[in-house]
Coordinates of C-alpha atoms and ligand atoms in Angstrom, one line a residue:
M18 CA 66.3 52.4 75.6
T19 CA 62.5 52.4 75.7
A20 CA 60.5 52.1 72.5
S21 CA 61.7 54.8 70.2
P22 CA 59.3 56.4 67.8
T23 CA 59.9 55.6 64.2
D24 CA 58.9 59.0 63.0
D25 CA 60.6 62.1 64.5
S26 CA 57.6 64.2 63.5
T27 CA 55.4 62.5 66.1
T28 CA 57.7 63.3 69.0
A29 CA 56.9 67.0 69.3
G30 CA 53.5 66.3 70.8
S31 CA 50.1 67.2 69.4
T32 CA 51.2 70.5 67.7
S33 CA 53.1 70.0 64.5
P34 CA 56.6 71.5 64.4
A35 CA 57.0 74.9 62.8
P36 CA 57.7 74.7 59.1
P37 CA 61.2 75.8 57.9
M38 CA 61.4 79.5 57.1
I39 CA 62.6 78.8 53.6
V40 CA 62.1 75.7 51.5
M41 CA 63.4 75.3 48.0
K42 CA 62.9 72.0 46.2
N43 CA 64.2 71.0 42.8
V44 CA 64.3 74.7 41.7
Q45 CA 65.3 75.3 38.1
K46 CA 65.9 78.6 36.4
H47 CA 67.2 79.6 33.0
F48 CA 67.9 82.9 31.4
G49 CA 67.6 81.9 27.8
D50 CA 70.1 79.1 27.2
L51 CA 71.9 79.8 30.5
H52 CA 71.0 77.4 33.3
V53 CA 71.4 79.7 36.3
L54 CA 69.8 77.6 39.1
R55 CA 70.4 73.9 38.8
D56 CA 68.1 71.7 40.9
I57 CA 68.4 73.8 44.1
D58 CA 67.3 72.1 47.3
L59 CA 67.6 74.2 50.4
E60 CA 65.8 74.3 53.8
V61 CA 66.5 77.1 56.2
P62 CA 65.0 76.8 59.7
A63 CA 63.8 79.8 61.6
G64 CA 66.7 81.8 63.1
Q65 CA 69.4 80.3 60.9
V66 CA 72.0 82.6 59.4
V67 CA 73.2 81.2 56.0
V68 CA 76.2 82.8 54.2
V69 CA 76.2 82.2 50.4
L70 CA 79.6 82.1 48.7
G71 CA 80.6 81.5 45.2
P72 CA 82.4 83.0 42.2
S73 CA 80.8 85.8 40.2
G74 CA 78.1 84.5 38.0
S75 CA 77.4 81.4 40.0
G76 CA 73.8 82.3 40.7
K77 CA 73.9 83.8 44.2
S78 CA 71.9 87.0 43.4
T79 CA 69.4 85.0 41.3
L80 CA 68.9 82.6 44.3
C81 CA 68.1 85.5 46.6
R82 CA 65.8 87.1 44.1
T83 CA 63.7 84.0 43.6
I84 CA 63.0 83.8 47.3
N85 CA 61.0 87.0 47.3
R86 CA 59.8 86.4 43.8
L87 CA 61.7 89.3 42.1
E88 CA 62.6 86.5 39.7
P89 CA 60.2 83.7 38.7
V90 CA 61.5 80.2 38.5
D91 CA 61.0 77.7 35.7
S92 CA 60.1 74.8 38.0
G93 CA 60.3 73.5 41.5
V94 CA 58.9 74.6 44.8
I95 CA 59.7 77.6 46.9
E96 CA 57.9 78.0 50.2
V97 CA 58.2 80.7 52.8
E98 CA 57.1 79.6 56.3
G99 CA 55.2 76.7 54.8
R100 CA 53.4 78.7 52.1
A101 CA 54.1 78.4 48.4
L102 CA 55.2 81.6 46.7
P103 CA 52.2 83.4 45.2
D104 CA 52.5 84.5 41.5
E105 CA 50.9 87.9 41.9
G106 CA 48.5 90.1 43.6
R107 CA 48.0 91.0 47.2
D108 CA 49.6 87.8 48.5
L109 CA 52.8 88.7 46.6
A110 CA 52.9 92.1 48.3
R111 CA 52.5 90.4 51.7
L112 CA 55.3 88.0 50.8
R113 CA 57.6 90.8 49.8
A114 CA 56.8 92.5 53.1
D115 CA 57.8 89.3 55.0
V116 CA 61.0 88.9 53.1
G117 CA 63.2 91.9 53.4
M118 CA 66.0 92.4 50.9
V119 CA 69.1 94.7 51.1
F120 CA 71.1 95.1 47.9
Q121 CA 74.6 96.3 47.1
S122 CA 73.2 99.6 45.9
F123 CA 71.2 101.1 48.7
N124 CA 68.2 102.2 46.6
L125 CA 66.9 104.8 49.0
F126 CA 64.4 107.3 47.7
A127 CA 66.5 110.3 46.9
H128 CA 63.8 112.9 47.4
K129 CA 62.6 111.6 50.7
T130 CA 64.2 112.2 54.1
I131 CA 65.8 109.4 56.0
L132 CA 62.7 109.2 58.2
E133 CA 60.3 109.2 55.3
N134 CA 62.3 106.4 53.6
V135 CA 61.7 104.2 56.6
T136 CA 58.1 105.1 57.2
L137 CA 56.8 104.9 53.6
A138 CA 56.2 101.2 53.2
P139 CA 54.9 100.5 56.7
M140 CA 52.2 103.1 56.1
K141 CA 51.4 102.0 52.6
V142 CA 51.7 98.3 52.8
R143 CA 51.3 97.5 56.5
K144 CA 48.7 100.3 56.9
K145 CA 50.4 101.8 59.9
S146 CA 49.4 105.2 61.2
K147 CA 51.9 107.9 60.7
A148 CA 52.5 108.2 64.4
D149 CA 53.1 104.4 64.8
A150 CA 55.3 104.3 61.7
N151 CA 57.4 107.3 62.9
A152 CA 57.8 105.8 66.4
R153 CA 59.0 102.5 65.0
A154 CA 61.3 104.2 62.4
L155 CA 63.0 106.2 65.1
E156 CA 63.5 103.1 67.2
L157 CA 65.1 101.3 64.2
L158 CA 67.2 104.3 63.1
D159 CA 68.5 104.6 66.7
R160 CA 69.3 100.9 66.6
V161 CA 71.4 101.3 63.4
G162 CA 73.0 104.5 64.9
I163 CA 71.4 107.0 62.4
A164 CA 68.6 108.6 64.5
S165 CA 70.4 112.0 64.5
Q166 CA 70.3 112.0 60.7
K167 CA 66.6 111.5 60.3
D168 CA 65.7 114.8 58.6
K169 CA 68.6 114.6 56.1
Y170 CA 68.3 113.3 52.5
P171 CA 70.2 110.2 51.4
A172 CA 72.8 112.1 49.4
Q173 CA 73.9 113.9 52.6
L174 CA 74.8 110.6 54.2
S175 CA 77.9 108.4 53.7
G176 CA 77.5 105.0 51.9
G177 CA 77.8 103.1 55.2
Q178 CA 75.1 105.3 56.7
Q179 CA 72.8 104.9 53.7
Q180 CA 73.2 101.1 53.9
R181 CA 72.2 101.2 57.5
V182 CA 69.1 103.2 56.7
A183 CA 68.3 100.6 54.0
I184 CA 68.5 97.9 56.7
A185 CA 66.3 99.9 59.0
R186 CA 63.8 100.4 56.2
S187 CA 63.6 96.7 55.6
L188 CA 63.2 96.0 59.3
A189 CA 60.4 98.5 59.5
M190 CA 58.2 96.0 57.7
D191 CA 58.8 93.4 60.5
P192 CA 60.2 90.9 58.0
K193 CA 60.5 87.2 58.9
I194 CA 63.5 86.7 56.7
M195 CA 66.2 89.1 55.6
L196 CA 68.1 88.6 52.4
F197 CA 71.4 90.5 51.9
D198 CA 73.0 90.6 48.5
E199 CA 76.6 91.8 48.9
P200 CA 75.5 94.6 51.2
T201 CA 79.0 95.9 51.7
S202 CA 80.5 95.5 48.2
A203 CA 79.9 99.1 47.2
L204 CA 81.2 100.6 50.4
D205 CA 84.6 102.2 51.1
P206 CA 86.5 99.8 53.3
E207 CA 86.3 102.0 56.4
M208 CA 82.5 101.8 56.3
V209 CA 82.2 98.0 55.9
N210 CA 82.3 97.2 59.6
E211 CA 79.6 99.7 60.6
V212 CA 77.2 97.7 58.3
L213 CA 78.4 94.3 59.3
D214 CA 78.1 95.1 63.0
V215 CA 74.4 95.8 62.4
M216 CA 74.0 92.5 60.6
V217 CA 75.8 90.6 63.3
S218 CA 73.5 92.0 66.0
L219 CA 70.5 91.1 63.8
A220 CA 71.8 87.6 63.5
K221 CA 72.3 87.4 67.3
E222 CA 68.7 88.5 67.9
G223 CA 67.5 85.4 65.9
M224 CA 66.6 86.8 62.5
T225 CA 66.5 84.3 59.7
M226 CA 69.1 85.5 57.2
L227 CA 70.5 84.6 53.8
V228 CA 73.6 86.7 53.2
V229 CA 75.6 86.8 50.0
T230 CA 79.0 88.3 51.1
H231 CA 82.7 87.8 50.6
E232 CA 83.3 89.1 54.1
M233 CA 84.8 86.1 55.8
G234 CA 84.9 87.9 59.1
F235 CA 81.1 88.1 59.1
A236 CA 80.8 84.4 58.0
R237 CA 83.0 83.3 60.8
K238 CA 81.3 85.5 63.4
A239 CA 77.7 85.1 62.5
A240 CA 77.0 82.3 60.1
D241 CA 75.5 79.0 61.2
R242 CA 76.0 77.6 57.8
V243 CA 77.9 78.2 54.6
I244 CA 76.6 77.4 51.1
F245 CA 79.0 77.4 48.3
M246 CA 77.6 77.8 44.8
A247 CA 79.2 77.2 41.4
D248 CA 77.6 77.3 38.0
G249 CA 74.1 77.5 39.4
A250 CA 74.4 74.6 41.8
I251 CA 74.9 74.2 45.5
V252 CA 78.3 72.5 45.6
E253 CA 78.9 72.5 49.3
D254 CA 76.6 73.0 52.3
S255 CA 78.3 72.9 55.7
D256 CA 79.2 74.7 58.9
P257 CA 81.6 77.6 58.5
E258 CA 84.4 75.9 60.5
S259 CA 84.5 72.9 58.2
F260 CA 84.0 74.9 55.1
F261 CA 86.9 77.2 55.8
S262 CA 89.3 74.6 57.2
Q263 CA 88.4 71.7 54.9
P264 CA 86.5 72.6 51.8
E265 CA 85.5 69.4 50.0
S266 CA 85.5 70.4 46.4
E267 CA 88.2 71.6 44.1
R268 CA 86.0 74.6 43.1
A269 CA 85.7 75.7 46.7
R270 CA 89.4 75.3 47.4
D271 CA 90.1 77.3 44.3
F272 CA 87.6 80.0 45.3
L273 CA 89.0 80.3 48.9
G274 CA 92.5 80.5 47.6
K275 CA 91.5 83.6 45.7
I276 CA 89.6 85.5 48.3
L277 CA 91.4 84.6 51.6
Ligands
ADP110 P1 76.1 86.0 41.1 O1 75.2 86.8 41.9 O2 76.6 84.7 41.7 O3 77.3 86.8 40.5 P2 73.9 86.0 39.3 O4 72.8 85.3 39.9 O5 73.8 87.5 39.2 O6 75.3 85.5 39.8 O7 74.0 85.6 37.7 C1 74.0 84.2 37.3 C2 74.1 84.2 35.9 O8 72.9 84.6 35.3 C3 75.2 85.1 35.3 O9 75.8 84.4 34.2 C4 74.5 86.3 34.8 O10 75.1 86.9 33.8 C5 73.1 85.7 34.4 N1 72.0 86.7 34.6 C6 71.6 87.2 35.8 N2 70.5 88.0 35.6 C7 70.2 87.9 34.3 C8 69.1 88.4 33.5 N3 68.2 89.2 34.0 N4 69.1 88.1 32.2 C9 70.0 87.3 31.7 N5 71.1 86.7 32.3 C10 71.1 87.0 33.7
MG111 MG1 75.4 88.8 42.6

């Protein structure tokens, strides 16, 4: 071997390497006396798909919500693409635009058409013209298989269709990260796959994703990494294959025994 550099960061040449998409360091969060996030350390590189597992109440939703600042933290550092999370103001709006989030409940605007649901934020926040916003929305609706429904209202669509619209609506902001919090939990079983298929294709295209889901099929197909939480802490952090075949902790074995 020739002389090896002592510091990996010097090997990439003169340009510094891209920062991780998400960084959390020593993050603590309480709700009153309840310690919901315990010293969370997490780094997610660009393009990685992380599935977050854990029993109900373990802090999975809170973890997601802190990343786009829907929930403030008590202490610690959260950075998105190398920038610390802003507290308020215009920077916060920009951050929220960069970090898309899809919830269990679809939260579409009931009195707006499907197309309007997707074009609203890009026009308001990204200042896109109506023509540009419409063109992009139709492209995204087509991609999630809903283009023919564009003039309908949310209540006229099935749950699976509404959730696909919610995904298209998030994507219309050109987010750098997509957070999914149990996106298929409220759906009838026959509609789960149509939503997961959209998420799998997004994962394959290189989107950075943090996905809270109990859908093991998705985890096996699309996850690069599985994080298992219990009582507000990250208890395991490994690749899906090792996690499912040889979980290290009693908590994870117990959890897997219940859901598999
Ligand atoms: P999970 O998504 O894993 O089920 P959550 O992050 O929703 O867990 O909740 C973690 C814990 O924090 C739970 O005990 C929950 O009851 C509590 N919690 C969540 N949100 C709030 C809130 N806004 N106020 C008080 N307690 C909360
Ligand atoms: Mg939750």
